[in-house]
mmCIF file of C-alpha atoms in Angstrom:
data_model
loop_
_atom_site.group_PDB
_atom_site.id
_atom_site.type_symbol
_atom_site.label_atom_id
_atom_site.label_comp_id
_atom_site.label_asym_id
_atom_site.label_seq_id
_atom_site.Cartn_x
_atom_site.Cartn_y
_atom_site.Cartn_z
ATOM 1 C CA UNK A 1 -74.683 -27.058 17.006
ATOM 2 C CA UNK A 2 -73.360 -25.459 14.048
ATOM 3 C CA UNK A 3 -74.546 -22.289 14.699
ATOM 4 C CA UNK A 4 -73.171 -22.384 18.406
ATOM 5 C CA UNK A 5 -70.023 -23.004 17.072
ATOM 6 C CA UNK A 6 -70.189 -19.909 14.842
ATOM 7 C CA UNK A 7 -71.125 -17.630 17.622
ATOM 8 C CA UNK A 8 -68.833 -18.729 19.706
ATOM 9 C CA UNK A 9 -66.045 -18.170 16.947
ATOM 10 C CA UNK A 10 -67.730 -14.473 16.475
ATOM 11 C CA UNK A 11 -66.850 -13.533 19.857
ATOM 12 C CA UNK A 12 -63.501 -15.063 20.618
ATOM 13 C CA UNK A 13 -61.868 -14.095 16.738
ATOM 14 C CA UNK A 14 -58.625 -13.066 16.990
ATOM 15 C CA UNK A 15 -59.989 -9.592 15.106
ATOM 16 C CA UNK A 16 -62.131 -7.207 16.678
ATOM 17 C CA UNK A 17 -66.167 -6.570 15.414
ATOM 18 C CA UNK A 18 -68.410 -3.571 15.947
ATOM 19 C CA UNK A 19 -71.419 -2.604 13.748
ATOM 20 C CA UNK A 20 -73.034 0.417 14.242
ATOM 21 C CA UNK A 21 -76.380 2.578 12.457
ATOM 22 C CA UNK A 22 -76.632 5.424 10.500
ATOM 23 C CA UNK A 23 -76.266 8.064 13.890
ATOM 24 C CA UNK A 24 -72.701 6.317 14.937
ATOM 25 C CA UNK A 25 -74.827 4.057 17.655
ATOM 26 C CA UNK A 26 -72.939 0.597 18.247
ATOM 27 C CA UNK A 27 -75.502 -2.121 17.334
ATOM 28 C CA UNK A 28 -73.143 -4.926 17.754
ATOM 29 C CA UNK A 29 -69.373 -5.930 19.334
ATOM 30 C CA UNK A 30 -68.046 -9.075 19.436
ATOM 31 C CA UNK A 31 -65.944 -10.135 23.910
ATOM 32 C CA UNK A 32 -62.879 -9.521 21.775
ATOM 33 C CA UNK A 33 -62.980 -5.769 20.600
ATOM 34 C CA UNK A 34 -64.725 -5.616 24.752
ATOM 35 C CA UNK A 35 -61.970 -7.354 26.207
ATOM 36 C CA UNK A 36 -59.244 -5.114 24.639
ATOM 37 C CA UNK A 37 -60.983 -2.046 25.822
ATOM 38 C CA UNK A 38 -61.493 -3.488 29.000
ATOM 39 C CA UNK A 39 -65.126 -2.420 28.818
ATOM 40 C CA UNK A 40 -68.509 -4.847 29.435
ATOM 41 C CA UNK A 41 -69.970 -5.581 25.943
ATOM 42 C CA UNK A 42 -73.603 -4.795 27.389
ATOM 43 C CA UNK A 43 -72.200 -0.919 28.275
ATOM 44 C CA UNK A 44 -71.089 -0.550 24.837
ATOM 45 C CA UNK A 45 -74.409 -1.528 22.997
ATOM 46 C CA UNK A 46 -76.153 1.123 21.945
ATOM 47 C CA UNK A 47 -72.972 3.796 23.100
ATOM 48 C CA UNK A 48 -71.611 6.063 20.543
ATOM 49 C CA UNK A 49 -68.740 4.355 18.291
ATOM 50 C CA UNK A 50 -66.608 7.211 18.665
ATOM 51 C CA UNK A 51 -66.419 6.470 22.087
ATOM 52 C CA UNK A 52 -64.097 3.505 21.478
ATOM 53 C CA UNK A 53 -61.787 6.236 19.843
ATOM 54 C CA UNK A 54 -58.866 8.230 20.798
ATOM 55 C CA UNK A 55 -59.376 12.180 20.625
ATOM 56 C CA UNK A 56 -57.483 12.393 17.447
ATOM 57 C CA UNK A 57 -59.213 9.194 15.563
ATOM 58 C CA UNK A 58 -62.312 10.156 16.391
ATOM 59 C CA UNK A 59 -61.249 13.718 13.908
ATOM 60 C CA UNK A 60 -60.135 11.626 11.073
ATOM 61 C CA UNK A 61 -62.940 8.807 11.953
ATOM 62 C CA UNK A 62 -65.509 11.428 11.558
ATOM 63 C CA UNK A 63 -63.960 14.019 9.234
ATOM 64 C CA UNK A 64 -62.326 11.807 6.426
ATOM 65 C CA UNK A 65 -63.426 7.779 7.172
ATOM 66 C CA UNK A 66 -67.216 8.373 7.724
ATOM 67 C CA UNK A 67 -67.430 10.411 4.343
ATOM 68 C CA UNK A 68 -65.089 7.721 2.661
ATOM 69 C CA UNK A 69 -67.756 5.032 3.557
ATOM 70 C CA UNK A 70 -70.825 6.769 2.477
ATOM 71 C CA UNK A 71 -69.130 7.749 -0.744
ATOM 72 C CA UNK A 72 -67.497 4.394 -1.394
ATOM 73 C CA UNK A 73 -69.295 1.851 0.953
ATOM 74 C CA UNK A 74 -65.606 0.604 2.277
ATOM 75 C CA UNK A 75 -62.202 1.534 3.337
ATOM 76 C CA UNK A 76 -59.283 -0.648 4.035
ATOM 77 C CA UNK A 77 -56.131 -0.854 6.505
ATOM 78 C CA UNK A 78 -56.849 2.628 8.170
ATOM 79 C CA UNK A 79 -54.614 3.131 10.980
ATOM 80 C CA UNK A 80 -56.416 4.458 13.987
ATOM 81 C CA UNK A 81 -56.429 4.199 18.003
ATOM 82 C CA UNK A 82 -58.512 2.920 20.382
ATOM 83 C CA UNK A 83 -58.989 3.832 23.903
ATOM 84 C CA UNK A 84 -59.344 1.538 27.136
ATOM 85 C CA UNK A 85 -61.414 2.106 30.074
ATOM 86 C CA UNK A 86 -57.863 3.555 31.871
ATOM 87 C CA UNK A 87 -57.361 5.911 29.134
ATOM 88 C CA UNK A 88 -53.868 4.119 27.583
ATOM 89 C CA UNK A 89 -54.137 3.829 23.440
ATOM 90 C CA UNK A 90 -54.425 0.367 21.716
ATOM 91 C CA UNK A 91 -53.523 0.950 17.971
ATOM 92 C CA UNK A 92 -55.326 -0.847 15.409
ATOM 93 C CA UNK A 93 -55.791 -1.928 11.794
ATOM 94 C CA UNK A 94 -59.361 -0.858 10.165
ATOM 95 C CA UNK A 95 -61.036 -1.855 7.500
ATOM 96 C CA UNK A 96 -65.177 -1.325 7.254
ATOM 97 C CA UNK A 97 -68.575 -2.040 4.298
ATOM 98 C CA UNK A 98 -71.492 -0.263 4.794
ATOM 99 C CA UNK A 99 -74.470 -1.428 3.392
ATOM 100 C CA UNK A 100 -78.347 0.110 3.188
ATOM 101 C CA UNK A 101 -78.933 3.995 3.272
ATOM 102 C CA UNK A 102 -80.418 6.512 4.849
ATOM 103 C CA UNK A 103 -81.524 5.502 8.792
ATOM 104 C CA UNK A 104 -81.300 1.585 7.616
ATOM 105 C CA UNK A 105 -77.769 2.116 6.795
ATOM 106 C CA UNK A 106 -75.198 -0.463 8.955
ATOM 107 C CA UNK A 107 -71.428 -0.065 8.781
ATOM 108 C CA UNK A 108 -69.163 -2.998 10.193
ATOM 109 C CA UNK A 109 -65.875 -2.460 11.181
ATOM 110 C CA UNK A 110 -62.978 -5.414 11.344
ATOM 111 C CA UNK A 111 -60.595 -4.322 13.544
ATOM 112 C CA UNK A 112 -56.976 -5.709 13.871
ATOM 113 C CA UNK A 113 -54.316 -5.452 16.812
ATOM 114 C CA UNK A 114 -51.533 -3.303 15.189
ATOM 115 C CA UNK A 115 -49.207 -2.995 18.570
ATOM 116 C CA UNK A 116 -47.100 -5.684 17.377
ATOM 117 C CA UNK A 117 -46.507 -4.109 13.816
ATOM 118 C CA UNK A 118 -46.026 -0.418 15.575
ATOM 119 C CA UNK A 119 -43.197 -1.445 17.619
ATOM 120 C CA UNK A 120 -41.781 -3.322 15.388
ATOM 121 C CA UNK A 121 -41.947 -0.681 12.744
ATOM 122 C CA UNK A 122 -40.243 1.456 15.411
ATOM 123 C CA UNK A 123 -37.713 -0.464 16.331
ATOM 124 C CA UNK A 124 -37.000 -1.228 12.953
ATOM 125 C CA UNK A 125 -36.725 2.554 11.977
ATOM 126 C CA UNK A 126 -34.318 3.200 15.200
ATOM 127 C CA UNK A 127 -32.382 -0.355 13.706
ATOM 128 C CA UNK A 128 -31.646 1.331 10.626
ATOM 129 C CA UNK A 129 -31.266 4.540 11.711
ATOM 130 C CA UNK A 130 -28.439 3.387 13.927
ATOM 131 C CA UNK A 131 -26.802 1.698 11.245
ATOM 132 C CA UNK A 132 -26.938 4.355 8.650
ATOM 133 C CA UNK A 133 -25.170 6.427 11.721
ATOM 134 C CA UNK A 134 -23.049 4.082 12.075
ATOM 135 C CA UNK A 135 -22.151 3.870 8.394
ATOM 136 C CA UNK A 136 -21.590 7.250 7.763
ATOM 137 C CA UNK A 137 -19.412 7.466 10.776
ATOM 138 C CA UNK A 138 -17.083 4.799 9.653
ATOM 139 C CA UNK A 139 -16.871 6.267 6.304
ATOM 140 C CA UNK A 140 -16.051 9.544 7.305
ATOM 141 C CA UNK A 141 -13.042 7.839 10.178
ATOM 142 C CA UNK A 142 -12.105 5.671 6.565
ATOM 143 C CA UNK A 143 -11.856 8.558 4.440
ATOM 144 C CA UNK A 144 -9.983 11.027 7.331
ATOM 145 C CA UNK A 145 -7.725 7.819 7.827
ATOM 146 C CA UNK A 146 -6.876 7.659 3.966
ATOM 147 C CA UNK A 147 -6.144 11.299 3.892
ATOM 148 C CA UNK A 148 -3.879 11.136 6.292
ATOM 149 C CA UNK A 149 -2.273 8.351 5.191
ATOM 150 C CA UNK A 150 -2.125 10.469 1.550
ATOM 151 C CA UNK A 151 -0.594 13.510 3.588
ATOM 152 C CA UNK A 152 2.240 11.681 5.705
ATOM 153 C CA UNK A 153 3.130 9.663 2.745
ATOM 154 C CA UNK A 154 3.489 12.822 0.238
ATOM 155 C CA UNK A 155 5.156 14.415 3.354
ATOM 156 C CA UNK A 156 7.884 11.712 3.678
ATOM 157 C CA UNK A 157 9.118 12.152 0.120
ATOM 158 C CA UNK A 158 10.848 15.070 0.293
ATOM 159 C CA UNK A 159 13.264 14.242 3.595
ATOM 160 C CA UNK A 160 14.198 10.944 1.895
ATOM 161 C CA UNK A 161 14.639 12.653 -0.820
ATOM 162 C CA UNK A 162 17.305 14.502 1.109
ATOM 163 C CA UNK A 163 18.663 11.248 2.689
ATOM 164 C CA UNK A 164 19.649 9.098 -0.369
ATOM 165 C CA UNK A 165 21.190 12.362 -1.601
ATOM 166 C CA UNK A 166 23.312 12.707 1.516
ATOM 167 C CA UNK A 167 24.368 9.616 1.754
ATOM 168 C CA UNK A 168 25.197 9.234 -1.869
ATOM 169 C CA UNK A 169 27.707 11.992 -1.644
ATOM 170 C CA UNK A 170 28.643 10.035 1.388
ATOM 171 C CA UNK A 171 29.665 7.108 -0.220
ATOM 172 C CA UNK A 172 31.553 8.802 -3.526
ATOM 173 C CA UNK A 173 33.837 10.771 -0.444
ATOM 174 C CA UNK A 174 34.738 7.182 2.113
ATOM 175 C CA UNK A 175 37.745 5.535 0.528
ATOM 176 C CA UNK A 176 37.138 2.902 3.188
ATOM 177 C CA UNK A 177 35.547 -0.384 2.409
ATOM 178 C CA UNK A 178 33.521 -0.901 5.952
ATOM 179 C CA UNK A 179 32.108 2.680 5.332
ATOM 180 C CA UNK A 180 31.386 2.287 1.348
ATOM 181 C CA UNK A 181 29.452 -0.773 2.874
ATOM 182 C CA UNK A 182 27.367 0.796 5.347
ATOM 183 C CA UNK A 183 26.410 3.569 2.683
ATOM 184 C CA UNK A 184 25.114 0.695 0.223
ATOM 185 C CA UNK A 185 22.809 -0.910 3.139
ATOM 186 C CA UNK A 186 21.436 2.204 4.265
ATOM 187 C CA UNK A 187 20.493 3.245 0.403
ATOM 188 C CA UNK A 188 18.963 -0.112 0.082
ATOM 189 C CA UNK A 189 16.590 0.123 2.856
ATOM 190 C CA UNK A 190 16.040 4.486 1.905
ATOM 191 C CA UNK A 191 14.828 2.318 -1.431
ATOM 192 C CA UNK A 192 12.990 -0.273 0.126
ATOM 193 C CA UNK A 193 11.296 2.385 2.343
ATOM 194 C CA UNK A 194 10.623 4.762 -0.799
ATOM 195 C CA UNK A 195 8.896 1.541 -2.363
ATOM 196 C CA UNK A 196 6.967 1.164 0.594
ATOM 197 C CA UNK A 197 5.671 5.316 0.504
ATOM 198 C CA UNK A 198 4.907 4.498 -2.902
ATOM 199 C CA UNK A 199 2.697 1.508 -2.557
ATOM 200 C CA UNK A 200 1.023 3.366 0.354
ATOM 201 C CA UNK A 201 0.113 6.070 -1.300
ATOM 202 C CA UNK A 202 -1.084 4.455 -4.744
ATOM 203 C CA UNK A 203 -3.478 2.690 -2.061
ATOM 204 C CA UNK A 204 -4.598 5.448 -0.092
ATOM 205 C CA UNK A 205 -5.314 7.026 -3.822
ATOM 206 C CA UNK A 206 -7.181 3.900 -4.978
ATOM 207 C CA UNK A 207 -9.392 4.015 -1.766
ATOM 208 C CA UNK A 208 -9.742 7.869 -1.722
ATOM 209 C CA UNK A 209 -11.397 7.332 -5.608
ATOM 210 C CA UNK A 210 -8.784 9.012 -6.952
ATOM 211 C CA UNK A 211 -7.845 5.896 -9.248
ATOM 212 C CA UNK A 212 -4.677 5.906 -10.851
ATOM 213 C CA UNK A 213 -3.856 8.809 -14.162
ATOM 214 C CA UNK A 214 -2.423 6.932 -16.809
ATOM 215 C CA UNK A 215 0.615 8.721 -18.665
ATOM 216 C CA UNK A 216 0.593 7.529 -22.332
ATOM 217 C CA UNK A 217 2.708 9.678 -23.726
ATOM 218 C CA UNK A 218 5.682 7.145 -23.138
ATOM 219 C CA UNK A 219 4.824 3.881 -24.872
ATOM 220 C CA UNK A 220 7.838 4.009 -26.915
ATOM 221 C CA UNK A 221 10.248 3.043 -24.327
ATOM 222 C CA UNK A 222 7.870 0.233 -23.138
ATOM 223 C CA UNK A 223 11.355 -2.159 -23.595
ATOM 224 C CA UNK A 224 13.651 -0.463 -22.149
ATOM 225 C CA UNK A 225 11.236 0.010 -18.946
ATOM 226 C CA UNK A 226 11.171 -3.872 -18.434
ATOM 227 C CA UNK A 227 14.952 -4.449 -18.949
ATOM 228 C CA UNK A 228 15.258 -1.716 -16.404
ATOM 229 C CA UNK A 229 13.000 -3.310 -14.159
ATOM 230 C CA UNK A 230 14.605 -6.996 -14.429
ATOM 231 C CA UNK A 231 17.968 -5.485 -13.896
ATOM 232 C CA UNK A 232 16.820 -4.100 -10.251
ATOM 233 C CA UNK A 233 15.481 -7.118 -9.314
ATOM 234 C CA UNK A 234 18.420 -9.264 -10.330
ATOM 235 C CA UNK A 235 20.727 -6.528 -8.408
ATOM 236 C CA UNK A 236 18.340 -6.679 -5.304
ATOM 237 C CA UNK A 237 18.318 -10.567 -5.229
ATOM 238 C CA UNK A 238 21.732 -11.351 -6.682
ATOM 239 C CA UNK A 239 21.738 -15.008 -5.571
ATOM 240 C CA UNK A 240 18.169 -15.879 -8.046
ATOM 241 C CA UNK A 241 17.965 -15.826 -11.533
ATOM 242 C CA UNK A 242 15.279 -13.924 -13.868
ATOM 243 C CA UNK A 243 14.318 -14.939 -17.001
ATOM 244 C CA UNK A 244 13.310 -12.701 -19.666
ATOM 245 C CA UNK A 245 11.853 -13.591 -22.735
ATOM 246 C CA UNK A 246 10.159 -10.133 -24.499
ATOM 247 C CA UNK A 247 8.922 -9.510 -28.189
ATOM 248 C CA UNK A 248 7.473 -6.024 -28.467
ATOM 249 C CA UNK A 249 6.272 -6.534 -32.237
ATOM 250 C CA UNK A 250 4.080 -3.173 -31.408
ATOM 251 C CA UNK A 251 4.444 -0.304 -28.967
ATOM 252 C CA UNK A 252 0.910 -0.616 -26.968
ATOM 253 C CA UNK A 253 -0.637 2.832 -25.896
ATOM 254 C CA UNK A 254 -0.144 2.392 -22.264
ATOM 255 C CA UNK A 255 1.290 3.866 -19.431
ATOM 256 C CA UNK A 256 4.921 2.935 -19.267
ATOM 257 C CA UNK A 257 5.716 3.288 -15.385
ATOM 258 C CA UNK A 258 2.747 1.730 -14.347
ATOM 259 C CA UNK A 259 3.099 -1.720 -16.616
ATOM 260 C CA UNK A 260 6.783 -1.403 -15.016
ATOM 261 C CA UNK A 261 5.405 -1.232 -11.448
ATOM 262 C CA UNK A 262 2.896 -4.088 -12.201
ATOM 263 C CA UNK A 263 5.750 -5.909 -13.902
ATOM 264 C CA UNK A 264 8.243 -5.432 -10.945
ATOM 265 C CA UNK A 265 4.839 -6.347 -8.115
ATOM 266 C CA UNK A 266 4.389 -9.660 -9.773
ATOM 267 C CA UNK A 267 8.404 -10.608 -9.918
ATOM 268 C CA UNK A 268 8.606 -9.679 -6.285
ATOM 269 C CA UNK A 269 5.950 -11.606 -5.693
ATOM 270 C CA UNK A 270 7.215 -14.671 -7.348
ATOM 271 C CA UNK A 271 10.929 -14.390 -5.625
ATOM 272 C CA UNK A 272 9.285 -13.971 -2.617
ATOM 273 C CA UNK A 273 7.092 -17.099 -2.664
ATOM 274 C CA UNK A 274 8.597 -19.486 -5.132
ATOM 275 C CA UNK A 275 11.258 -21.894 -5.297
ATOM 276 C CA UNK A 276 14.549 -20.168 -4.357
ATOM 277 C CA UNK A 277 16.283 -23.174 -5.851
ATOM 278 C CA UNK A 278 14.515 -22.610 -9.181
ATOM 279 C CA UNK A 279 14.968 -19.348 -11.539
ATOM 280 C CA UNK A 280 11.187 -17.056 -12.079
ATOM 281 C CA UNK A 281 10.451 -16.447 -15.261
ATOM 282 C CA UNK A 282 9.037 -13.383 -16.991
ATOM 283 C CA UNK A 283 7.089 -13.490 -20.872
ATOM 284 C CA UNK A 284 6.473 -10.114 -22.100
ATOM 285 C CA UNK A 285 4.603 -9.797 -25.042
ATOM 286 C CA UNK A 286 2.899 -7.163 -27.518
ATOM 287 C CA UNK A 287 1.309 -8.624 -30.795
ATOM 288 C CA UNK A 288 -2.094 -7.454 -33.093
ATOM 289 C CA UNK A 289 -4.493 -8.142 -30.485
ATOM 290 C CA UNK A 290 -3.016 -7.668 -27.078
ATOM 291 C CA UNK A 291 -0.189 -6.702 -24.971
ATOM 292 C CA UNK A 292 0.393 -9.850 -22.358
ATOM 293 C CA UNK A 293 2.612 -10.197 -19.169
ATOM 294 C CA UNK A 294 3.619 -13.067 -17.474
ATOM 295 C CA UNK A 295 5.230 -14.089 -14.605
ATOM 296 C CA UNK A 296 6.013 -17.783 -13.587
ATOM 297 C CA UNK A 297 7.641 -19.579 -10.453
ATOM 298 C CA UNK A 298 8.154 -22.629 -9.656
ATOM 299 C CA UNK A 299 7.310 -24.184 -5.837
ATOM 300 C CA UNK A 300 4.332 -24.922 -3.858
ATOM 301 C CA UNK A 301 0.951 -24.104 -5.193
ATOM 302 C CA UNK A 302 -1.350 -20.874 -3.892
ATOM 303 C CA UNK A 303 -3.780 -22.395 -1.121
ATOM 304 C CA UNK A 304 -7.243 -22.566 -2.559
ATOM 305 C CA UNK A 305 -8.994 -20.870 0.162
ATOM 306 C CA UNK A 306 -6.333 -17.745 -0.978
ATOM 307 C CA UNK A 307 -7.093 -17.802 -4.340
ATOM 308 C CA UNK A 308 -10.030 -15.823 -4.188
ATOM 309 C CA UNK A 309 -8.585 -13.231 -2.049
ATOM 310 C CA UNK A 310 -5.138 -12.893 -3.810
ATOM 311 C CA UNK A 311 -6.165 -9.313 -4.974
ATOM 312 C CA UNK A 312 -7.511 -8.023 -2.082
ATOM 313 C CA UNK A 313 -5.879 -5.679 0.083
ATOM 314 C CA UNK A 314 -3.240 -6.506 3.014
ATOM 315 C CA UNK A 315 -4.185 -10.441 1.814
ATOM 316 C CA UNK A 316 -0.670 -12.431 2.282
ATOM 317 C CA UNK A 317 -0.428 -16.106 3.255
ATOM 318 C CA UNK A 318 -0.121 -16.647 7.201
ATOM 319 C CA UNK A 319 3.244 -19.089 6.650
ATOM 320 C CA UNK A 320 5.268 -15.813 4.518
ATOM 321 C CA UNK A 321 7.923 -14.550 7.008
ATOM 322 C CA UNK A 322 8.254 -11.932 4.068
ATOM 323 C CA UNK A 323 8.451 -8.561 5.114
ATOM 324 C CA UNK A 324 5.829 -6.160 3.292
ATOM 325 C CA UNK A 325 2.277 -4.715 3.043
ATOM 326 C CA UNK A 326 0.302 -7.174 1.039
ATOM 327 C CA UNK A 327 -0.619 -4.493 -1.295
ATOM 328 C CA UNK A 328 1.528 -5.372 -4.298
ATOM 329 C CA UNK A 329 -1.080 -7.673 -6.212
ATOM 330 C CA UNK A 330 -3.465 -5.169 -5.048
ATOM 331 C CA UNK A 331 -1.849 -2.851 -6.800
ATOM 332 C CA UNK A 332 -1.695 -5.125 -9.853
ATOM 333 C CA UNK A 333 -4.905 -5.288 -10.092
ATOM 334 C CA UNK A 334 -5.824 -1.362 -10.116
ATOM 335 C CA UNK A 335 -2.707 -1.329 -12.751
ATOM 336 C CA UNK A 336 -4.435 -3.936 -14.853
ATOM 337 C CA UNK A 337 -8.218 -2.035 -14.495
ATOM 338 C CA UNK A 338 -6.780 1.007 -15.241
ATOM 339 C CA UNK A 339 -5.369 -0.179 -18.805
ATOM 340 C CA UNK A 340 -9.209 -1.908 -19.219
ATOM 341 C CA UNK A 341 -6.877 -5.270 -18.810
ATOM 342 C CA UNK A 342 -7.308 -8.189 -17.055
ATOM 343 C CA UNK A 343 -5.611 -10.396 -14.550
ATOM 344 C CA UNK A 344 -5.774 -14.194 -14.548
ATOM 345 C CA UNK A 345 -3.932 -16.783 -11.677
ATOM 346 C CA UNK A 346 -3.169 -20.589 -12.820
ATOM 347 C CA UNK A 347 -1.459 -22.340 -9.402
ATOM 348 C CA UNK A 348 -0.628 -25.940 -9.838
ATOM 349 C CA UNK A 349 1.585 -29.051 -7.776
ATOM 350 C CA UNK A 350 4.682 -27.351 -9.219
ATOM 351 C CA UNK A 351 4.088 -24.138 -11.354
ATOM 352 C CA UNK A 352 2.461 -20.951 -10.181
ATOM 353 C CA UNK A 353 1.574 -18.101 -12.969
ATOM 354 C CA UNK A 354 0.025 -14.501 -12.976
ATOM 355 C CA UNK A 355 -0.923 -12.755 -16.555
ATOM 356 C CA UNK A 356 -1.989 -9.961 -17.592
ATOM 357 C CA UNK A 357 -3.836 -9.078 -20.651
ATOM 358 C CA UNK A 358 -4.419 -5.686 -22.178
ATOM 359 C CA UNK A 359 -6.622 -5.997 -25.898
ATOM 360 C CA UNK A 360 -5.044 -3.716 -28.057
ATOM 361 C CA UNK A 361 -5.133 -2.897 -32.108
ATOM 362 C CA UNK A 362 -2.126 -1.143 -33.668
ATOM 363 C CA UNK A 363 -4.782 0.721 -35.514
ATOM 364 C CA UNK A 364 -6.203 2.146 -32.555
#
């Protein structure tokens, strides 16, 4: 019974079997190799193996696999073809022993159905393929996009430029109050627009790799930067209150302008979202080990689910009816890299709070 049951498993394996002599004559093949040539196992006794082989296997069967065997006694995962009785290719998995020399030698063969694994090798090739296509066309419309933004926001500048000055010399020749009025609104929003160009571009650089180029020459006038940058804000928002509490015991090495931009992002960013009722505080700081900025409001706390995407790009909360980009903290937090600093967020029931922490040594 047992050996019934072997046979029977012999023939029906889900691998194919041929054993052939010394002269390449098939001495044995198992219904399955048979059935996936579509050939009667009793033609293929005593045939040549090469037979079972497509024109070009049968060259690397007999030029490089046959030698392999006789030198080595096995080979293992050979890709090769077969060929049906109607002439289409089957490709297969070989691996082979041969045992005995001379005209007793036997080699058996173990043959595998490698269609499957072909086409999905294929179609896995085309897959990625398509996607590194695809990829390198969206970086090139990402970078072409940032370039252009670069180039229309450089171009701006100058015809703004020209603008403010116009209407400045506008406003210092009306004697009328209506007129002196209109002159102060439209250099507000030629200010609020040259913010805008600014932030735009600073991303556009950011994106393009460019990073931002530190200017450290000015660290002296670190103080007066942040008073200046208070005093805008308070003019711009006349009906809130800043607080400022600074003590510049050292004068870091940093770049002046940019600790005033992140300064002035994070106080926007606080009038804009907190309390209106309540003032927004602002610690600035410069001791032994680190220069520190802080900005506090009071009102309802960040939603968790933003927290992890404050510093992202175009991230702003879906209830703000604020006008803007969402690029400010974004900014920040190039400002802060930039200065090898750090940015940290603490958002509670009542008290929001975004610092910034740059190490720094006086002796350095």
């Amino acid at each position: 019974m047992d050996a019934v049951v072997e046979i029977a498993s012999f023939e029906n394996a889900p691998c194919g079997f041929v054993a052939f002599d010394d002269r390449g004559k098939i001495l044995e093949i198992n219904a399955r190799l048979a059935d996936w040539l579509d050939r009667e196992r009793a033609d293929l006794l005593g045939s040549p193996v090469r037979e079972i082989l497509s024109k070009a296997s049968r060259i690397v069967f007999e030029t490089s696999l046959i030698p392999l065997l006789k030198m080595n006694q096995k080979i293992d995962g050979v890709s090769l073809d077969l060929v049906r009785r109607d002439g289409t290719k089957l490709p297969i998995l070989l691996s082979g022993e041969r045992s005995g020399t001379g005209e007793t030698a036997v080699t058996r063969l173990v043959l595998l159905n490698a269609g499957g694994r072909r086409n999905y090798e294929r179609e896995l090739a085309e897959a990625r393929a398509t996607a590194e296509a695809q990829l390198a066309t969206e970086a090139k419309e990402g970078e072409l996009r940032e370039q252009f933004v670069a180039i229309l926001g450089h171009d701006l500048r100058n015809p703004l430029a020209a603008l403010s000055s116009a209407i400045r010399m506008l406003a210092k020749s009306t004697t009328g109050d209506r007129e002196r009025l209109i002159a102060a609104h439209a250099e507000d929003s030629i200010q609020r627009m040259s913010r805008l160009i600014d932030t735009t571009l600073d991303f556009a650089r950011v994106r393009l790799g460019a990073g931002f180029e530190l200017d450290l020459s000015g660290s002296a006038r670190l103080g007066d930067q942040i008073q200046l940058v208070v005093h805008e804000l308070s003019s711009a928002n006349p009906d809130r209150k800043i607080d400022l509490d600074m003590d510049l015991q050292y004068k870091p090495s940093c770049d002046v302008w940019r600790i005033g931009q992140l300064l002035s992002n994070l106080l926007a960013n606080a009038l804009c979202h907190g309390d209106p009722e309540q003032p927004v505080s602002a610690r600035v700081s410069c001791k032994e080990d680190a220069l520190t900025i802080s900005v506090t409001n009071k009102g309802e706390p960040i939603p968790p689910e933003m927290m992890e995407q404050l510093f992202d790009p175009f991230k702003r909360p879906k209830t703000t009816s604020k006008h803007g980009l969402g690029l400010g903290l974004f900014i920040v937090s190039e400002i802060a890299k930039a200065h090898e600093g750090e940015m940290q967020v603490a958002s509670d029931s009542g008290t929001t709070e975004f610092s910034f922490r740059m190490p720094y040594s006086p002796d350095t």
